[in-house]
Amino acid sequence: MAASCRAGGTVGRRDTECILEPLSLPESPGDVAAVQSSPDVPCIFCQECYLLAEQNQLLKHMIIEHKLVIADVKLVADFRRYILYWKKRFAEQPITDFCSVIRTNSEASLEEQDNYFLLCDVLPEDRLLREQLQQKRLREILEQQQRERDDTSFHSVCMFCDQEFTGNRSVLLNHMAREHAFNIGLPDNIVNCYEFLAVLQGKLNNLQCLYCEKVFRDKNTLKDHMRKKQHRRINAKNKEYDKFYIINYLLLRNWWPCPCLLRMIHSLYTS
């Protein structure tokens, strides 16, 4: 399939001028969980709505029905806020002010050609939006982590020996590392610890090995397998765990947190 590309005609000087000030992001509750559990995400162009978990269906809808392609969408820190922002902007100005036009089948007759619109961070406004969303998400995550570090009401049960722990999450995590050789990382590197432990406990309840992720017929067989194979650890290749580690909120292409967030990160690890 041949394709030709041209940039939107008015992206240059006007866009540079319009991003001199911080962008106005859609309002939402400050709590990270509240944002993530928001019921739906609207299509940028029409009244169709999808659950946040159905992100891929929404992207497919916008490609098929509206010819819009969003580049590097996995690097967008807050998909819902990103979509809401561009829904507002596209209602204010033509799509060609923001998107490059990709013409498919350019060597065919005009009737057989299709124009697709590419929204990407080559556009300064899009790049700034992505950066601001990442800064905001990181700030929320750091605040959540600090609350967990300071929390003395933590209560949970060891998933290996059923011993109960209260106080701070670090007591349980250090116990599992010391007594059961199960180390998921330093407590200060982890966020949303309750959810993390619930995910791991759910796998064990389903008789699934945490490392190789095979399912076994009974609890004793699973325990023997994990002990003999030294599988009492998590599978680092499983992307499901990425959101529980602070480092993964920093590792974005060509991005590094602003000085105020760097100071916040430094204070977390030196206090």
XYZ file of N, CA and C in Angstrom:
813
model
N 0.844 -1.188 0.000
C 0.000 0.000 0.000
C 0.882 1.241 0.000
N 0.792 2.026 -1.058
C 1.577 3.248 -1.121
C 0.941 4.297 -0.245
N 1.763 5.165 0.318
C 1.228 6.223 1.175
C 2.072 7.466 1.031
N 1.417 8.607 1.030
C 2.128 9.876 1.030
C 1.664 10.677 2.222
N 2.518 11.558 2.722
C 2.211 12.277 3.954
C 2.518 13.745 3.789
N 1.602 14.591 4.289
C 1.895 16.016 4.322
C 1.435 16.561 5.666
N 2.121 17.518 6.188
C 1.771 18.079 7.490
C 0.599 19.017 7.344
N -0.196 19.141 8.431
C -1.293 20.095 8.441
C -0.772 21.489 8.196
N -1.468 22.248 7.369
C -0.927 23.495 6.874
C -0.706 24.566 7.902
N -1.382 24.544 9.042
C -1.269 25.652 9.983
C -0.627 25.231 11.295
N 0.197 24.188 11.256
C 0.778 23.684 12.484
C 1.937 24.535 12.973
N 2.592 25.278 12.137
C 3.847 25.935 12.456
C 3.813 27.010 13.506
N 3.857 28.292 13.066
C 4.045 29.401 13.985
C 2.906 29.525 14.979
N 1.663 29.344 14.544
C 0.532 29.521 15.434
C 0.568 28.523 16.581
N 0.954 27.252 16.293
C 1.005 26.265 17.353
C 2.123 26.567 18.328
N 3.243 27.079 17.823
C 4.337 27.437 18.707
C 3.889 28.520 19.675
N 3.102 29.483 19.177
C 2.632 30.564 20.026
C 1.627 30.069 21.056
N 0.786 29.111 20.666
C -0.322 28.724 21.542
C 0.124 27.844 22.693
N 1.387 27.352 22.712
C 1.803 26.468 23.790
C 2.803 27.130 24.716
N 2.902 28.450 24.671
C 3.821 29.130 25.566
C 3.357 29.028 27.018
N 2.060 28.819 27.247
C 1.524 28.660 28.584
C 1.073 27.212 28.776
N 1.000 26.747 30.050
C 0.540 25.375 30.294
C -0.841 25.135 29.695
N -1.050 23.930 29.179
C -2.338 23.577 28.603
C -3.371 23.395 29.706
N -4.616 23.606 29.356
C -5.716 23.422 30.301
C -6.208 21.990 30.202
N -5.835 21.168 31.178
C -6.207 19.759 31.153
C -7.613 19.569 31.693
N -8.344 18.567 31.193
C -9.687 18.281 31.712
C -9.646 18.000 33.204
N -10.630 18.501 33.922
C -10.684 18.306 35.363
C -11.113 16.885 35.682
N -10.537 16.342 36.763
C -10.954 15.041 37.272
C -10.482 14.935 38.704
N -11.024 14.004 39.488
C -10.608 13.874 40.881
C -9.119 13.626 40.987
N -8.504 14.112 42.059
C -7.066 13.984 42.225
C -6.613 12.571 42.506
N -7.481 11.757 43.077
C -7.093 10.404 43.427
C -6.868 9.564 42.183
N -5.736 8.865 42.143
C -5.371 8.076 40.966
C -6.432 7.028 40.661
N -6.902 6.331 41.687
C -7.888 5.271 41.469
C -9.174 5.828 40.885
N -9.557 7.037 41.304
C -10.794 7.635 40.802
C -10.703 7.916 39.321
N -9.537 8.374 38.867
C -9.346 8.639 37.442
C -9.390 7.338 36.656
N -8.696 6.313 37.162
C -8.610 5.051 36.441
C -9.964 4.348 36.358
N -10.830 4.565 37.359
C -12.107 3.865 37.378
C -13.221 4.650 36.701
N -12.895 5.774 36.067
C -13.909 6.561 35.371
C -14.608 5.664 34.358
N -15.934 5.761 34.255
C -16.706 4.742 33.535
C -16.437 4.637 32.043
N -16.203 5.756 31.354
C -16.071 5.645 29.907
C -15.203 6.749 29.325
N -14.836 6.526 28.073
C -14.041 7.489 27.310
C -14.778 7.741 26.002
N -15.049 8.998 25.662
C -15.803 9.280 24.440
C -14.917 9.262 23.206
N -15.526 8.994 22.069
C -14.838 9.185 20.793
C -14.564 10.673 20.614
N -13.448 11.008 19.996
C -13.095 12.407 19.769
C -14.103 13.088 18.851
N -14.723 12.324 17.950
C -15.540 12.917 16.892
C -17.047 12.741 17.069
N -17.482 11.664 17.726
C -18.918 11.372 17.775
C -19.350 11.031 19.194
N -20.567 10.521 19.336
C -21.136 10.254 20.651
C -20.822 8.849 21.174
N -20.087 8.056 20.407
C -19.718 6.719 20.872
C -18.847 6.819 22.122
N -19.098 5.926 23.088
C -18.303 5.887 24.313
C -17.855 4.453 24.589
N -16.685 4.329 25.190
C -16.136 3.018 25.516
C -15.613 3.040 26.945
N -15.641 1.884 27.598
C -15.024 1.774 28.906
C -13.528 2.018 28.775
N -12.927 2.506 29.843
C -11.492 2.775 29.804
C -10.703 1.512 29.464
N -11.205 0.363 29.927
C -10.539 -0.911 29.637
C -10.680 -1.317 28.174
N -11.574 -0.651 27.442
C -11.799 -0.963 26.030
C -11.084 0.038 25.123
N -9.947 0.489 25.555
C -9.185 1.494 24.813
C -8.920 1.073 23.376
N -8.553 -0.181 23.182
C -8.234 -0.641 21.829
C -9.445 -0.597 20.901
N -10.630 -0.875 21.450
C -11.842 -0.794 20.634
C -12.127 0.642 20.201
N -11.880 1.582 21.108
C -12.071 2.991 20.758
C -11.086 3.420 19.681
N -9.836 3.017 19.822
C -8.830 3.363 18.814
C -9.203 2.772 17.456
N -9.680 1.527 17.466
C -10.109 0.880 16.220
C -11.281 1.627 15.606
N -12.237 2.025 16.448
C -13.398 2.788 15.971
C -12.956 4.081 15.298
N -12.027 4.804 15.912
C -11.608 6.095 15.357
C -10.823 5.921 14.061
N -10.107 4.808 13.927
C -9.398 4.542 12.673
C -10.388 4.211 11.558
N -11.316 3.300 11.844
C -12.247 2.831 10.811
C -13.272 3.895 10.444
N -13.871 4.514 11.449
C -14.982 5.435 11.197
C -14.530 6.865 10.914
N -13.407 7.275 11.489
C -13.010 8.683 11.384
C -11.610 8.885 10.805
N -10.938 7.778 10.463
C -9.634 7.841 9.798
C -8.568 8.521 10.656
N -8.696 8.436 11.988
C -7.715 9.055 12.877
C -6.802 7.995 13.473
N -5.495 8.237 13.372
C -4.487 7.363 13.959
C -3.725 8.168 15.013
N -3.655 7.646 16.232
C -2.896 8.296 17.302
C -1.584 7.546 17.467
N -0.480 8.243 17.290
C 0.838 7.612 17.352
C 1.266 7.380 18.800
N 2.007 6.290 19.016
C 2.609 5.994 20.323
C 1.611 6.128 21.464
N 0.437 5.577 21.281
C -0.616 5.753 22.286
C -0.252 5.081 23.608
N 0.607 4.073 23.568
C 1.017 3.405 24.805
C 1.855 4.311 25.698
N 2.398 5.377 25.124
C 3.202 6.313 25.904
C 2.372 7.443 26.498
N 1.075 7.439 26.240
C 0.197 8.466 26.810
C -0.122 8.071 28.251
N 0.248 8.918 29.204
C 0.126 8.569 30.623
C -1.315 8.493 31.093
N -2.173 9.324 30.550
C -3.584 9.344 30.957
C -4.443 9.414 29.699
N -4.858 8.248 29.221
C -5.560 8.150 27.945
C -6.859 8.948 27.951
N -7.611 8.879 29.038
C -8.912 9.557 29.087
C -8.741 11.075 29.002
N -7.844 11.636 29.785
C -7.626 13.081 29.732
C -7.111 13.504 28.357
N -6.275 12.664 27.762
C -5.733 12.963 26.437
C -6.866 13.061 25.412
N -7.758 12.086 25.424
C -8.883 12.073 24.482
C -9.811 13.262 24.726
N -10.115 13.551 25.980
C -11.004 14.672 26.294
C -10.415 15.998 25.830
N -9.109 16.145 25.965
C -8.457 17.381 25.524
C -8.617 17.559 24.017
N -8.310 16.494 23.262
C -8.371 16.630 21.804
C -9.807 16.681 21.290
N -10.742 16.112 22.002
C -12.151 16.242 21.610
C -12.554 17.720 21.640
N -12.120 18.426 22.665
C -12.419 19.854 22.788
C -11.711 20.656 21.699
N -10.444 20.349 21.448
C -9.663 21.113 20.466
C -10.171 20.879 19.047
N -10.550 19.637 18.732
C -11.045 19.348 17.385
C -12.399 20.007 17.132
N -13.135 20.296 18.200
C -14.406 21.009 18.047
C -14.179 22.494 17.783
N -12.972 22.972 18.096
C -12.663 24.395 17.947
C -12.006 24.720 16.608
N -11.224 23.766 16.080
C -10.472 24.007 14.848
C -10.514 22.771 13.958
N -10.255 22.947 12.666
C -10.241 21.800 11.745
C -9.152 20.793 12.113
N -9.405 19.540 11.842
C -8.457 18.483 12.174
C -7.118 18.675 11.473
N -7.144 19.266 10.281
C -5.901 19.464 9.527
C -5.002 20.520 10.156
N -5.512 21.279 11.130
C -4.657 22.208 11.864
C -3.727 21.475 12.822
N -4.058 20.225 13.138
C -3.308 19.484 14.144
C -2.655 18.209 13.612
N -3.212 17.636 12.582
C -2.788 16.305 12.137
C -2.101 16.345 10.779
N -1.125 15.464 10.634
C -0.587 15.192 9.307
C -1.593 14.344 8.541
N -1.629 14.515 7.230
C -2.552 13.755 6.389
C -1.776 12.660 5.672
N -2.211 11.430 5.862
C -1.586 10.281 5.207
C -2.532 9.793 4.120
N -2.094 9.861 2.886
C -2.923 9.434 1.757
C -2.518 8.025 1.346
N -3.436 7.084 1.477
C -3.155 5.704 1.090
C -3.528 5.486 -0.372
N -2.891 4.504 -0.986
C -3.130 4.200 -2.402
C -2.973 5.458 -3.255
N -1.914 6.202 -3.002
C -1.744 7.495 -3.669
C -1.566 7.365 -5.179
N -1.178 6.165 -5.633
C -0.985 5.973 -7.066
C -2.272 5.534 -7.763
N -3.308 5.267 -6.983
C -4.585 4.839 -7.561
C -5.414 6.054 -7.956
N -6.573 5.789 -8.509
C -7.470 6.881 -8.883
C -7.991 7.573 -7.628
N -8.493 8.790 -7.772
C -8.967 9.559 -6.624
C -10.062 8.826 -5.857
N -10.911 8.097 -6.578
C -12.011 7.388 -5.930
C -11.518 6.280 -5.002
N -10.328 5.737 -5.281
C -9.801 4.626 -4.498
C -8.844 5.084 -3.401
N -8.551 6.368 -3.334
C -7.636 6.885 -2.325
C -8.371 7.171 -1.015
N -7.633 7.034 0.069
C -8.172 7.345 1.396
C -7.212 8.278 2.114
N -7.761 9.240 2.840
C -6.950 10.122 3.671
C -7.102 9.729 5.135
N -5.977 9.454 5.785
C -5.963 9.203 7.220
C -5.257 10.368 7.907
N -5.628 10.615 9.157
C -5.067 11.741 9.902
C -4.222 11.209 11.053
N -2.977 11.672 11.119
C -2.033 11.202 12.133
C -1.842 12.268 13.204
N -2.198 11.915 14.441
C -1.993 12.796 15.591
C -0.790 12.276 16.361
N 0.263 13.078 16.446
C 1.488 12.607 17.089
C 2.223 13.769 17.746
N 3.295 13.439 18.477
C 3.999 14.471 19.236
C 4.971 15.293 18.394
N 4.946 15.115 17.078
C 5.643 16.066 16.207
C 4.983 17.435 16.339
N 3.686 17.426 16.567
C 2.948 18.658 16.842
C 3.326 19.141 18.240
N 3.856 20.360 18.372
C 4.286 20.846 19.693
C 3.191 20.780 20.750
N 1.970 21.086 20.365
C 0.877 21.060 21.339
C 0.633 19.648 21.863
N 0.719 18.664 20.987
C 0.535 17.278 21.411
C 1.683 16.836 22.312
N 2.899 17.222 21.955
C 4.055 16.850 22.777
C 3.940 17.441 24.181
N 3.537 18.713 24.257
C 3.387 19.359 25.554
C 2.273 18.705 26.367
N 1.179 18.348 25.704
C 0.078 17.674 26.391
C 0.552 16.358 26.996
N 1.270 15.566 26.217
C 1.770 14.283 26.714
C 2.698 14.484 27.910
N 3.562 15.493 27.828
C 4.495 15.758 28.923
C 3.751 16.184 30.184
N 2.747 17.039 30.023
C 1.995 17.500 31.187
C 1.185 16.373 31.819
N 0.622 15.508 30.998
C -0.113 14.363 31.533
C 0.820 13.427 32.295
N 2.033 13.252 31.774
C 2.999 12.396 32.458
C 3.439 13.009 33.782
N 3.680 14.316 33.787
C 4.049 14.992 35.031
C 2.931 14.862 36.063
N 1.707 15.055 35.622
C 0.560 14.973 36.536
C 0.398 13.563 37.086
N 0.506 12.564 36.219
C 0.385 11.183 36.670
C 1.503 10.838 37.654
N 2.727 11.252 37.359
C 3.835 10.953 38.253
C 3.632 11.623 39.608
N 3.151 12.862 39.602
C 2.897 13.559 40.868
C 1.848 12.806 41.692
N 0.790 12.345 41.044
C -0.252 11.595 41.747
C 0.290 10.280 42.304
N 1.111 9.610 41.509
C 1.684 8.337 41.945
C 2.630 8.538 43.122
N 3.455 9.589 43.067
C 4.378 9.868 44.167
C 3.622 10.215 45.448
N 2.536 10.954 45.301
C 1.721 11.285 46.474
C 1.075 10.032 47.058
N 0.604 9.140 46.168
C 0.032 7.878 46.631
C 1.084 7.045 47.344
N 2.285 6.995 46.794
C 3.354 6.220 47.421
C 3.704 6.784 48.794
N 3.732 8.111 48.906
C 4.045 8.728 50.193
C 2.981 8.393 51.237
N 1.713 8.380 50.817
C 0.646 7.996 51.744
C 0.839 6.563 52.239
N 1.261 5.682 51.327
C 1.480 4.290 51.713
C 2.688 4.164 52.636
N 3.709 4.967 52.402
C 4.895 4.929 53.267
C 4.553 5.373 54.680
N 3.657 6.352 54.780
C 3.302 6.913 56.091
C 2.183 6.141 56.787
N 1.519 5.265 56.061
C 0.349 4.565 56.592
C 0.751 3.575 57.684
N 0.105 3.683 58.829
C 0.358 2.740 59.924
C -0.858 1.849 60.188
N -1.847 1.916 59.294
C -3.060 1.109 59.470
C -3.097 -0.087 58.523
N -1.970 -0.366 57.879
C -1.894 -1.484 56.937
C -2.203 -2.791 57.659
N -2.979 -3.637 57.011
C -3.284 -4.954 57.572
C -3.408 -5.958 56.439
N -2.623 -7.025 56.525
C -2.679 -8.062 55.500
C -2.111 -9.357 56.059
N -2.296 -10.418 55.290
C -1.851 -11.748 55.703
C -0.796 -12.238 54.728
N 0.246 -12.860 55.245
C 1.279 -13.441 54.387
C 0.656 -14.523 53.517
N 0.949 -14.487 52.240
C 0.347 -15.445 51.314
C 1.005 -16.819 51.367
N 2.068 -16.942 52.188
C 2.765 -18.225 52.262
C 2.579 -18.937 53.601
N 2.426 -18.166 54.688
C 2.306 -18.815 55.997
C 1.074 -18.370 56.777
N 0.268 -17.496 56.221
C -0.982 -17.028 56.833
C -0.770 -16.217 58.106
N 0.445 -15.767 58.357
C 0.688 -14.895 59.508
C 0.154 -13.494 59.208
N -0.500 -12.881 60.188
C -1.079 -11.557 59.995
C -0.068 -10.468 60.344
N -0.157 -9.361 59.590
C 0.733 -8.227 59.835
C -0.076 -6.940 59.848
N 0.234 -6.087 60.796
C -0.399 -4.774 60.882
C 0.682 -3.720 61.077
N 0.346 -2.500 60.729
C 1.292 -1.401 60.888
C 1.625 -0.778 59.558
N 2.770 -1.180 58.991
C 3.219 -0.629 57.719
C 3.456 -1.757 56.724
N 3.254 -1.472 55.456
C 3.406 -2.493 54.407
C 4.793 -3.117 54.407
N 5.815 -2.337 54.796
C 7.191 -2.828 54.753
C 7.385 -4.036 55.664
N 6.602 -4.129 56.749
C 6.739 -5.257 57.670
C 6.415 -6.569 56.958
N 5.325 -6.589 56.213
C 4.939 -7.796 55.476
C 5.908 -8.086 54.339
N 6.268 -7.072 53.565
C 7.159 -7.291 52.423
C 8.520 -7.800 52.886
N 9.032 -7.238 53.968
C 10.323 -7.692 54.495
C 10.217 -9.108 55.058
N 9.092 -9.436 55.666
C 8.873 -10.800 56.179
C 8.903 -11.809 55.037
N 8.189 -11.535 53.956
C 8.146 -12.486 52.838
C 9.521 -12.645 52.197
N 10.289 -11.561 52.139
C 11.636 -11.648 51.565
C 12.569 -12.445 52.476
N 12.460 -12.205 53.774
C 13.372 -12.837 54.734
C 13.001 -14.289 55.021
N 11.726 -14.562 55.253
C 11.300 -15.890 55.690
C 10.933 -16.828 54.543
N 10.537 -16.272 53.419
C 10.047 -17.120 52.324
C 10.817 -16.912 51.021
N 11.877 -16.117 51.074
C 12.699 -15.844 49.881
C 11.850 -15.346 48.717
N 10.798 -14.599 49.054
C 9.922 -14.027 48.028
C 10.097 -12.514 48.060
N 10.853 -12.018 47.100
C 11.229 -10.603 47.104
C 10.652 -9.918 45.872
N 9.682 -9.035 46.090
C 9.098 -8.300 44.962
C 9.706 -6.910 44.824
N 10.714 -6.619 45.630
C 11.383 -5.325 45.543
C 11.313 -4.574 46.856
N 12.102 -3.522 46.954
C 12.097 -2.700 48.155
C 10.748 -2.008 48.310
N 10.238 -1.917 49.520
C 8.947 -1.248 49.731
C 8.897 0.158 49.141
N 10.002 0.890 49.199
C 10.018 2.262 48.688
C 9.969 2.330 47.168
N 10.099 1.205 46.493
C 10.011 1.181 45.031
C 8.625 0.773 44.538
N 7.722 0.487 45.473
C 6.412 -0.075 45.132
C 5.307 0.929 45.437
N 4.281 0.927 44.602
C 3.110 1.775 44.813
C 1.855 0.931 44.605
N 0.756 1.337 45.238
C -0.496 0.569 45.193
C -0.268 -0.859 45.688
N 0.321 -0.939 46.872
C 0.741 -2.230 47.422
C -0.436 -3.166 47.674
N -1.542 -2.649 48.184
C -2.715 -3.493 48.437
C -3.161 -4.200 47.160
N -3.241 -3.441 46.074
C -3.675 -4.020 44.800
C -2.664 -5.051 44.304
N -1.376 -4.747 44.449
C -0.314 -5.656 44.030
C -0.456 -6.994 44.759
N -0.595 -6.932 46.078
C -0.722 -8.161 46.858
C -1.987 -8.929 46.488
N -3.064 -8.202 46.190
C -4.318 -8.859 45.802
C -4.168 -9.597 44.480
N -3.434 -9.008 43.539
C -3.188 -9.661 42.253
C -2.405 -10.956 42.456
N -1.357 -10.890 43.281
C -0.533 -12.073 43.536
C -1.331 -13.148 44.269
N -2.111 -12.733 45.264
C -2.916 -13.700 46.010
C -3.956 -14.357 45.106
N -4.511 -13.584 44.185
C -5.486 -14.136 43.252
C -4.894 -15.229 42.381
N -3.645 -15.038 41.957
C -2.985 -16.064 41.144
C -2.769 -17.340 41.960
N -2.321 -17.175 43.203
C -2.117 -18.348 44.053
C -3.443 -19.048 44.342
N -4.493 -18.283 44.553
C -5.818 -18.885 44.783
C -6.278 -19.692 43.573
N -5.838 -19.268 42.391
C -6.174 -19.986 41.157
C -5.156 -21.071 40.830
N -4.280 -21.356 41.818
C -3.267 -22.417 41.697
C -2.301 -22.153 40.547
N -1.934 -20.901 40.375
C -1.037 -20.497 39.297
C 0.321 -20.113 39.862
N 1.375 -20.658 39.279
C 2.734 -20.296 39.672
C 2.983 -18.829 39.334
N 3.592 -18.092 40.264
C 3.809 -16.665 40.054
C 4.905 -16.383 39.037
N 5.787 -17.360 38.809
C 6.898 -17.119 37.880
C 6.617 -17.676 36.487
N 6.409 -18.983 36.375
C 6.180 -19.570 35.044
C 4.717 -19.477 34.631
N 3.836 -19.186 35.598
C 2.407 -18.945 35.376
C 1.648 -20.181 34.901
N 2.218 -21.359 35.156
C 1.486 -22.598 34.891
C 0.456 -22.823 35.995
N -0.630 -23.500 35.648
C -1.691 -23.790 36.609
C -1.576 -25.253 37.051
N -1.720 -25.490 38.368
C -1.550 -26.829 38.921
C -2.863 -27.349 39.503
N -2.905 -28.635 39.765
C -4.168 -29.283 40.133
C -4.566 -29.039 41.588
N -3.568 -28.788 42.469
C -3.905 -28.536 43.871
C -2.829 -27.662 44.510
N -3.119 -27.207 45.717
C -2.250 -26.247 46.399
C -0.889 -26.840 46.743
N -0.865 -28.088 47.212
C 0.403 -28.708 47.602
C 1.328 -28.897 46.408
N 0.763 -29.291 45.277
C 1.574 -29.457 44.067
C 2.170 -28.127 43.637
N 1.377 -27.067 43.727
C 1.872 -25.731 43.387
C 3.003 -25.315 44.318
N 2.840 -25.528 45.625
C 3.865 -25.133 46.598
C 5.165 -25.898 46.362
N 5.062 -27.209 46.102
C 6.260 -28.011 45.833
C 6.954 -27.532 44.568
N 6.174 -27.232 43.548
C 6.742 -26.745 42.288
C 7.511 -25.447 42.498
N 6.903 -24.485 43.166
C 7.542 -23.182 43.362
C 8.797 -23.302 44.220
N 8.793 -24.229 45.176
C 9.964 -24.420 46.029
C 11.090 -25.122 45.277
N 10.780 -26.235 44.600
C 11.815 -27.012 43.926
C 12.401 -26.277 42.722
N 11.559 -25.589 41.980
C 12.010 -24.878 40.782
C 12.529 -23.470 41.087
N 12.487 -23.105 42.360
C 12.870 -21.749 42.774
C 12.044 -20.696 42.022
N 10.762 -20.963 41.943
C 9.830 -20.063 41.263
C 9.067 -19.178 42.249
N 9.599 -19.037 43.440
C 8.953 -18.162 44.416
C 9.391 -16.719 44.148
N 8.996 -16.243 42.998
C 9.301 -14.884 42.537
C 8.324 -14.550 41.419
N 8.257 -13.284 41.079
C 7.322 -12.901 40.017
C 8.034 -12.905 38.669
N 7.250 -12.974 37.627
C 7.768 -12.958 36.262
C 7.977 -11.511 35.828
N 9.235 -11.102 35.731
C 9.542 -9.702 35.404
C 9.058 -9.307 34.013
N 8.788 -10.293 33.150
C 8.330 -9.991 31.794
C 6.822 -9.744 31.729
N 6.138 -10.002 32.818
C 4.688 -9.804 32.854
C 4.385 -8.320 33.048
N 3.843 -7.692 32.012
C 3.573 -6.252 32.041
C 2.481 -5.882 33.042
N 1.743 -6.861 33.512
C 0.682 -6.602 34.485
C 1.241 -5.966 35.755
N 2.520 -6.238 36.047
C 3.118 -5.740 37.279
C 3.761 -4.361 37.128
N 3.880 -3.871 35.919
C 4.614 -2.622 35.692
C 4.064 -1.457 36.496
N 2.744 -1.385 36.626
C 2.127 -0.225 37.273
C 2.386 -0.181 38.774
N 2.955 -1.237 39.335
C 3.211 -1.264 40.772
C 4.628 -0.808 41.127
N 5.414 -0.413 40.127
C 6.792 0.018 40.375
C 6.991 1.455 39.903
N 7.482 2.290 40.803
C 7.656 3.715 40.526
C 8.499 3.957 39.282
N 9.525 3.156 39.067
C 10.448 3.391 37.958
C 9.735 3.404 36.620
N 8.656 2.651 36.495
C 7.957 2.560 35.215
C 7.168 3.814 34.874
N 7.003 4.700 35.821
C 6.348 5.980 35.543
C 7.358 7.025 35.079
N 8.633 6.666 35.115
C 9.688 7.565 34.652
C 10.195 7.191 33.273
N 10.066 5.917 32.912
C 10.688 5.408 31.697
C 9.831 5.660 30.476
N 9.800 6.897 30.026
C 9.144 7.238 28.782
C 10.175 7.839 27.837
N 9.966 7.623 26.583
C 10.903 8.076 25.566
C 11.061 9.599 25.603
N 12.331 10.051 25.634
C 12.650 11.481 25.562
C 11.933 12.299 26.631
N 11.828 11.737 27.835
C 11.108 12.450 28.885
C 11.824 12.277 30.201
N 11.822 13.349 30.996
C 12.343 13.278 32.350
C 11.567 14.260 33.190
N 11.298 13.949 34.460
C 10.442 14.818 35.255
C 11.024 16.203 35.473
N 10.130 17.150 35.724
C 10.545 18.524 35.972
C 11.280 18.601 37.305
N 12.033 19.683 37.563
C 12.837 19.794 38.789
C 12.044 19.591 40.075
N 10.806 20.112 40.140
C 10.034 19.965 41.380
C 9.712 18.503 41.663
N 9.452 17.722 40.596
C 9.174 16.300 40.794
C 10.448 15.532 41.122
N 11.558 15.959 40.556
C 12.828 15.328 40.909
C 13.127 15.521 42.394
N 12.821 16.713 42.906
C 13.025 16.964 44.339
C 12.100 16.084 45.175
N 10.860 15.893 44.687
C 9.911 15.039 45.400
C 10.418 13.601 45.434
N 10.928 13.124 44.296
C 11.474 11.767 44.234
C 12.659 11.626 45.185
N 13.543 12.623 45.175
C 14.726 12.586 46.035
C 14.326 12.532 47.504
N 13.313 13.317 47.879
C 12.891 13.350 49.281
C 12.318 12.011 49.725
N 11.671 11.297 48.799
C 11.092 10.002 49.146
C 12.169 9.002 49.548
N 13.320 9.084 48.897
C 14.349 8.077 49.117
C 15.423 8.515 50.106
N 15.299 9.731 50.622
C 16.292 10.205 51.588
C 15.675 10.524 52.939
N 14.331 10.527 53.003
C 13.668 10.850 54.280
C 13.616 9.626 55.189
